[in-house]
Tab-separated table of C-alpha atoms in Angstrom:
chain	number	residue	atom	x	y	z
B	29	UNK	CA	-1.825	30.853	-16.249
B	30	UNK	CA	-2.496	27.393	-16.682
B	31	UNK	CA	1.263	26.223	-17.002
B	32	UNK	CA	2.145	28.229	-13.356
B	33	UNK	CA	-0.613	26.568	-11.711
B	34	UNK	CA	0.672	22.765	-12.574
B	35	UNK	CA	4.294	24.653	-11.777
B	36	UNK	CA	3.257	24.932	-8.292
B	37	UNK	CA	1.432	21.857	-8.185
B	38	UNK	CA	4.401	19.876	-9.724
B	39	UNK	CA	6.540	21.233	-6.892
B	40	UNK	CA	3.926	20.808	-4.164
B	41	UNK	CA	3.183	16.846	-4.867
B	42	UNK	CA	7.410	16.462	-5.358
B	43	UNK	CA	7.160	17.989	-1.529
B	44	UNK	CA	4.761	15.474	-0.251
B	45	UNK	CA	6.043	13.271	2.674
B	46	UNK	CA	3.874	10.589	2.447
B	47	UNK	CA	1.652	8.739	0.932
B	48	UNK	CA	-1.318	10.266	2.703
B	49	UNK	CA	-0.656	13.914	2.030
B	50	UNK	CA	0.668	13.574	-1.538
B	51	UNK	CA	-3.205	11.663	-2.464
B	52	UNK	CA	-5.245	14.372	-0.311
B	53	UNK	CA	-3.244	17.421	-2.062
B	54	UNK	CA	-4.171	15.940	-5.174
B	55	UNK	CA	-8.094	15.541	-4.453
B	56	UNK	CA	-8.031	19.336	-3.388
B	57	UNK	CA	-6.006	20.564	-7.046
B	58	UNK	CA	-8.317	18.420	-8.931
B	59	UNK	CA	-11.301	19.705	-7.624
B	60	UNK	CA	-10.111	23.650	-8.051
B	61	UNK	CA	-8.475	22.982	-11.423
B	62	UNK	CA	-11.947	21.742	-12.657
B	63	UNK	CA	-14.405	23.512	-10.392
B	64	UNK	CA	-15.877	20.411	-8.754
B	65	UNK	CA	-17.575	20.075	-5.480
B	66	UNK	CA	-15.728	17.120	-4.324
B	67	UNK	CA	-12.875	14.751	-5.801
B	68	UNK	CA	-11.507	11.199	-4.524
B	69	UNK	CA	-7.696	9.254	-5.175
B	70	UNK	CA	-8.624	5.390	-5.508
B	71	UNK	CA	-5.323	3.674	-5.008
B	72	UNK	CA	-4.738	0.340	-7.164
B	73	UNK	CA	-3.140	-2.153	-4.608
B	74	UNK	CA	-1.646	-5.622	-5.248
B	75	UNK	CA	-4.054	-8.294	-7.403
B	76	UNK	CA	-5.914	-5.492	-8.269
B	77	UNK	CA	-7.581	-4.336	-5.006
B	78	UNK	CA	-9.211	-0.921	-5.169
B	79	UNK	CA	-8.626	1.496	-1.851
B	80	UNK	CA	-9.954	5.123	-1.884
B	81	UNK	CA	-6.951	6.802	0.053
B	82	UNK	CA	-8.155	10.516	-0.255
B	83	UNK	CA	-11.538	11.969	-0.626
B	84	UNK	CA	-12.599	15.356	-0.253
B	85	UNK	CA	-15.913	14.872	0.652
B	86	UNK	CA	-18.515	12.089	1.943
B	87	UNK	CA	-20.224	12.255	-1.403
B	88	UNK	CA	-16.648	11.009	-3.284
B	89	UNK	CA	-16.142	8.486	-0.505
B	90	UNK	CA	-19.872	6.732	-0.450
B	91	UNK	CA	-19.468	6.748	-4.376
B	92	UNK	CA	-16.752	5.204	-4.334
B	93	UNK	CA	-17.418	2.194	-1.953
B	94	UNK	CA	-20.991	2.230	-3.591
B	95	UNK	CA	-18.670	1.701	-6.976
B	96	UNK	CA	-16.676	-1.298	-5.184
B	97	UNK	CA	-19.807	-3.021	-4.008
B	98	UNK	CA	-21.651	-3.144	-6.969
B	99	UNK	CA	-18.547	-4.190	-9.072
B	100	UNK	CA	-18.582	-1.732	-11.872
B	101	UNK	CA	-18.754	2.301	-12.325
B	102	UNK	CA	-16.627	4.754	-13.864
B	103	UNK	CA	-13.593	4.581	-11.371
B	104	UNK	CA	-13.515	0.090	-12.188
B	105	UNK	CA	-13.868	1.497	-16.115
B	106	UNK	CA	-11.075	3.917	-15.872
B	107	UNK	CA	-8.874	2.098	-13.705
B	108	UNK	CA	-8.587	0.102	-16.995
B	109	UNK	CA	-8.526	3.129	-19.499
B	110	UNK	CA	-5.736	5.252	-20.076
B	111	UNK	CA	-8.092	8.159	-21.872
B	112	UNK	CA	-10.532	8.574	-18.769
B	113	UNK	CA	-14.154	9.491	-18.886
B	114	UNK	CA	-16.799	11.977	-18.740
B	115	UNK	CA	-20.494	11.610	-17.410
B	116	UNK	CA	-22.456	14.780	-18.334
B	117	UNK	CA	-25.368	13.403	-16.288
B	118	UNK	CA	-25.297	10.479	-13.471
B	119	UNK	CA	-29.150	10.447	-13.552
B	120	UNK	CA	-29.277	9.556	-17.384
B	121	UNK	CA	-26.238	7.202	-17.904
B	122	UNK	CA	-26.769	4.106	-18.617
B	123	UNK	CA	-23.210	1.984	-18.855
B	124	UNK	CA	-23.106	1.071	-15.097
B	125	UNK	CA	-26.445	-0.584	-13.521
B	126	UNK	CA	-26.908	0.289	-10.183
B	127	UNK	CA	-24.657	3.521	-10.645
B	128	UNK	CA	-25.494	7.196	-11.596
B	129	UNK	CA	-29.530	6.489	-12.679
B	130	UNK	CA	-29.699	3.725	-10.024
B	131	UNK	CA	-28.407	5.621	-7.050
B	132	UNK	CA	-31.755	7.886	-6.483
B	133	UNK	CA	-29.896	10.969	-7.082
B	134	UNK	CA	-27.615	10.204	-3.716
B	135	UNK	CA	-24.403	10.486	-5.534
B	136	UNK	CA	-22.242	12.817	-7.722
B	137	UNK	CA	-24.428	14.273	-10.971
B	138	UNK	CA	-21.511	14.338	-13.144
B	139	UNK	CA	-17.648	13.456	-13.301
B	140	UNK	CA	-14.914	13.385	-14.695
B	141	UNK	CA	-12.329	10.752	-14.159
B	142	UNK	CA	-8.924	9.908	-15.378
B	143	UNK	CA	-6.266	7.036	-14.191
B	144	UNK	CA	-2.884	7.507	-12.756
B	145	UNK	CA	-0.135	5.745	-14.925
B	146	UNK	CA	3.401	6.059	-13.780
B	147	UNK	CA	5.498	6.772	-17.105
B	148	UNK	CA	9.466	6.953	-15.893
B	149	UNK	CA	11.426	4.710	-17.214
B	150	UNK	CA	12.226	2.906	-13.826
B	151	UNK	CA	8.658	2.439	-13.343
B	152	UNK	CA	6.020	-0.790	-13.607
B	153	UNK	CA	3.623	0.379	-15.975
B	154	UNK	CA	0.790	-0.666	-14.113
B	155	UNK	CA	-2.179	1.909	-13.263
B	156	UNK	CA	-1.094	3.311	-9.606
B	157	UNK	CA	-4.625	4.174	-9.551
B	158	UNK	CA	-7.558	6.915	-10.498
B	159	UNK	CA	-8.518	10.504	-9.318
B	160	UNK	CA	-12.329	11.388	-10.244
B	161	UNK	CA	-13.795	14.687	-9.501
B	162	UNK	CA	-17.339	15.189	-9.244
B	163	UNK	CA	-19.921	17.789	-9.122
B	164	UNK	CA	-23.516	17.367	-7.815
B	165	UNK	CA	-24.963	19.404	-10.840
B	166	UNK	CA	-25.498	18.232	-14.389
B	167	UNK	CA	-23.162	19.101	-17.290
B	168	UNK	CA	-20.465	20.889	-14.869
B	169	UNK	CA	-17.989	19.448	-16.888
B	170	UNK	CA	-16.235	19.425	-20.772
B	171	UNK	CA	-13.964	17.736	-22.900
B	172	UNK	CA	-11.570	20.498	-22.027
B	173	UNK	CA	-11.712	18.967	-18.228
B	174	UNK	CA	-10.817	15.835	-18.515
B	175	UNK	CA	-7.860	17.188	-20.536
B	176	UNK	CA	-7.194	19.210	-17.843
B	177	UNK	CA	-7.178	16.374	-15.301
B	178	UNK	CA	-5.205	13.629	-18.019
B	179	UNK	CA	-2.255	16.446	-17.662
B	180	UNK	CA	-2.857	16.141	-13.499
B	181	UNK	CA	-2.672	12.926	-13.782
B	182	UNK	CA	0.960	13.179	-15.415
B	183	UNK	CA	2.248	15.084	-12.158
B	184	UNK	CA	0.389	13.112	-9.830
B	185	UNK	CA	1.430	9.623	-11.014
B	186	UNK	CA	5.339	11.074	-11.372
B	187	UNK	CA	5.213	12.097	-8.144
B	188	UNK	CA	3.547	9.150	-6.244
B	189	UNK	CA	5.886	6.671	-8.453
B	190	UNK	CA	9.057	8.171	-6.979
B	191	UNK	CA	7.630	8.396	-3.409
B	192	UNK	CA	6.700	4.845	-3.669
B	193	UNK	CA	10.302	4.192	-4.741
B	194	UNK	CA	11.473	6.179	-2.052
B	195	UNK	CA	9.667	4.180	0.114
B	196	UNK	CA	10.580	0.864	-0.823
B	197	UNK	CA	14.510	1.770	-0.696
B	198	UNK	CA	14.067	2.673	3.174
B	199	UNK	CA	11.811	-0.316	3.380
B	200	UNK	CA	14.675	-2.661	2.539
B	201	UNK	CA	17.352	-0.829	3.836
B	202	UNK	CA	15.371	-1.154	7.324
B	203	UNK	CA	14.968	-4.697	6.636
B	204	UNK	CA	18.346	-5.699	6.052
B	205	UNK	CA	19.728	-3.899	9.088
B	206	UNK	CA	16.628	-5.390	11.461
B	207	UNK	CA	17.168	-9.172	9.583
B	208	UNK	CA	21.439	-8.834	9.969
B	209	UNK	CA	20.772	-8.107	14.022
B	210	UNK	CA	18.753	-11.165	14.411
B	211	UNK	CA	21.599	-13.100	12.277
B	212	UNK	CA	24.144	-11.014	14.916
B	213	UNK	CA	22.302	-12.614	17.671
B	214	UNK	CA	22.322	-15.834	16.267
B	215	UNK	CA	25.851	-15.748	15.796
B	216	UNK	CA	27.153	-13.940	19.317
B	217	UNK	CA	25.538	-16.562	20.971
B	218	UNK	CA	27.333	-19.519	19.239
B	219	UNK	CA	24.741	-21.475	18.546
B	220	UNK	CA	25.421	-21.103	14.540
B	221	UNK	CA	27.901	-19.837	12.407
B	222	UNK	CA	27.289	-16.748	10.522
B	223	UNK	CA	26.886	-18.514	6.807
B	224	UNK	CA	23.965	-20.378	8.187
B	225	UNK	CA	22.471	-17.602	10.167
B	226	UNK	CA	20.081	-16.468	7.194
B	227	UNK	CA	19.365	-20.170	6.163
B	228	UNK	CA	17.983	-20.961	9.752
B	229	UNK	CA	16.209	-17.647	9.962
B	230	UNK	CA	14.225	-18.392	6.143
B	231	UNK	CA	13.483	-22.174	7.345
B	232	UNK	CA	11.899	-20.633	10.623
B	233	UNK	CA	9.720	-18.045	8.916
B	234	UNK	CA	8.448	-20.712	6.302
B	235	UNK	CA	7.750	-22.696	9.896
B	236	UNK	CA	5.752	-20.077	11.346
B	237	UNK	CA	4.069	-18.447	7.848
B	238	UNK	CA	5.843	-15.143	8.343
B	239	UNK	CA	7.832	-13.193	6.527
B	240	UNK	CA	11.990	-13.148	7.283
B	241	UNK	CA	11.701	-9.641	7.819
B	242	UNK	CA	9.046	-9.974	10.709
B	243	UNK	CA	10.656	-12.973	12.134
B	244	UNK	CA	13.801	-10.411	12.638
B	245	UNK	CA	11.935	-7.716	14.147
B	246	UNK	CA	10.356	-9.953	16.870
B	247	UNK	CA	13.642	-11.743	17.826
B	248	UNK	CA	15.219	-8.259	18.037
B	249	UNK	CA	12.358	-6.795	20.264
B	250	UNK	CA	13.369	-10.466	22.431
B	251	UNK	CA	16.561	-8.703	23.541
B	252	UNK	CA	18.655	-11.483	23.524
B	253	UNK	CA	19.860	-15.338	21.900
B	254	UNK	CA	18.275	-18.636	21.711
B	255	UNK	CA	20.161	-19.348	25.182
B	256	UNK	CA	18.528	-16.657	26.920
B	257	UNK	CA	15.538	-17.165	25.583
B	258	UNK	CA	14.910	-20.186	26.846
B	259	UNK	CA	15.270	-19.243	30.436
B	260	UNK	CA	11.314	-18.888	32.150
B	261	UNK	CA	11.884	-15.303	32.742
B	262	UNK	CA	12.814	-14.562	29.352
B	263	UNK	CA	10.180	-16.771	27.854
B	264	UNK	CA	7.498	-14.688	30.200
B	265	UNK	CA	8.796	-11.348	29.347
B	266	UNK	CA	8.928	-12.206	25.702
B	267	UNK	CA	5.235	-13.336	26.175
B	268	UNK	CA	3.918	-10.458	27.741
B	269	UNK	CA	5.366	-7.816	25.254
B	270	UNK	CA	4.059	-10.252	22.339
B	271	UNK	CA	7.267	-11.219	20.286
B	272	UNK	CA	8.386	-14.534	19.410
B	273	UNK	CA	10.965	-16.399	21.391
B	274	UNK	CA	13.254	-19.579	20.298
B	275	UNK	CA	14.318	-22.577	22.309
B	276	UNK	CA	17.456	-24.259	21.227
B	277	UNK	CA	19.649	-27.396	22.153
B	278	UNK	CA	22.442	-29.241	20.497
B	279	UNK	CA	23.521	-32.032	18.706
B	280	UNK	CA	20.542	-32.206	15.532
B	281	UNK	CA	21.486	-31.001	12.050
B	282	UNK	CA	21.410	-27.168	11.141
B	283	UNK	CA	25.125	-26.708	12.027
B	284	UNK	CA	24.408	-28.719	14.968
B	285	UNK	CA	21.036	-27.170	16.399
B	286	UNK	CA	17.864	-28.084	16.826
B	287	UNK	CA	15.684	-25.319	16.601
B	288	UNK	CA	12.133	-24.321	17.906
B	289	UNK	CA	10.233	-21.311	16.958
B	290	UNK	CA	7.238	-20.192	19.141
B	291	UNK	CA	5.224	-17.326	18.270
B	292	UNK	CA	2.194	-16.532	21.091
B	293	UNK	CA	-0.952	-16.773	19.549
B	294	UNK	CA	0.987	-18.706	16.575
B	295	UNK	CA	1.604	-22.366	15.680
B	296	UNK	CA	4.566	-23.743	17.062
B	297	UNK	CA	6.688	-25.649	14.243
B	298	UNK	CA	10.718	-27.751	14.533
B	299	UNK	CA	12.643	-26.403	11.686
B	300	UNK	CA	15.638	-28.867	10.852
């Protein structure tokens, strides 16, 4: 019985579109596999940064920022252990101050909590995050759960892993075509050639603090070259619908150009 439910979830989660939906289907599973009252995804992001991204409930989502702003709790202890964790009783556990018998009985009674560990062999084995399920009663929960959940977890990280992958590849891919436009526009308009169309672009971006990628998208979205640019009703259009806008003239370095990058609302820096 057990095996054809994770079956179905397996296949669900591989389903998921997003992000979003794959986190939220796993909160709801979690919290029927288990019999909870209420579960919660906390997503690990980059230098460690701790986002719930799914919650079933207000109770999981309070707990969980209550967890954040104190600095410790069960999902900052898991997060950092593989084998997850049980609390039979919030109200008489005693390994988090200002959790479970701190929280005047406001939060989840017990729990159960495991973390999510991609294990593929493409992966970064770094904790994607941690699912918890709670339950606002006292002992709701056994050994036998959290086992229950570690094997969730297996699914759930597999899953999220290869959408994340999936991601990234369409991420790129967008980001070469949007980047090799911008160099296209560079280069129709003569004012470099195309071997030093991605060199100008990369000292620009390090001008203006952004990244290469958003420098591209904003000189696409200016519909035209650094010649047309420059023109005061191209500089006011590009103005009003926010993108950046370069001014360029002859005869300095960088194949020839001098180069200006203005981005409204930005600092205004000569790359040579």
């Amino acid at each position: 019985m057990l095996a054809a439910s994770f079956a179905g979830i397996a296949a669900e989660l591989a389903a998921a579109p997003d992000e979003s939906r794959l986190t939220r289907l796993a909160a709801q599973r979690a919290t029927e596999l288990v019999d909870g009252d209420g579960s919660a995804v906390v997503a690990r992001r980059r230098r460690g940064r701790l986002e719930t991204v799914a919650a079933t409930d207000e109770v999981a989502r309070r707990d969980e920022a209550l967890q954040r702003e104190l600095g410790a709790g069960p999902t900052l202890t898991v997060v950092q252990d593989p084998d997850g964790l049980l609390v039979v009783d919030a109200a008489h556990d005693r390994r988090w101050p200002g959790w479970g018998a701190g929280n005047g009985g406001a939060g989840p009674r017990s729990l159960v909590s495991v973390q999510l560990m991609p294990t593929g062999l493409h992966d970064r084995h770094e904790p994607l995050g941690v699912l918890a399920v709670h339950a606002l009663r006292p002992g709701a929960f056994e050994h036998e759960d959290l086992e229950v959940l570690l094997l969730l977890a297996v699914h759930v990280s597999a899953a999220w892993a290869a959408l994340r992958r999936t991601t990234t590849l369409a991420d790129a891919a967008e980001s070469r075509h949007l980047i090799g436009v911008a160099q296209g526009m560079l280069v129709a308009g003569g004012h470099v050639p195309l071997d030093g169309s991605f060199p100008l672009l990369q000292r620009w971006a390090r001008g203006a603090n952004v990244r290469v990628r958003d420098l591209a998208e904003r000189i696409v979205a200016a519909e035209g070259s650094p010649a047309t640019w420059s023109s005061p009703r191209r500089r006011a259009a590009a103005d009003a619908r926010g993108p950046c806008w370069v001014h360029a003239s002859p005869g300095v370095r960088a194949h020839g150009w001098k180069t200006t990058l203005t981005i409204p609302g930005s600092l205004s820096r000569n790359a040579r």
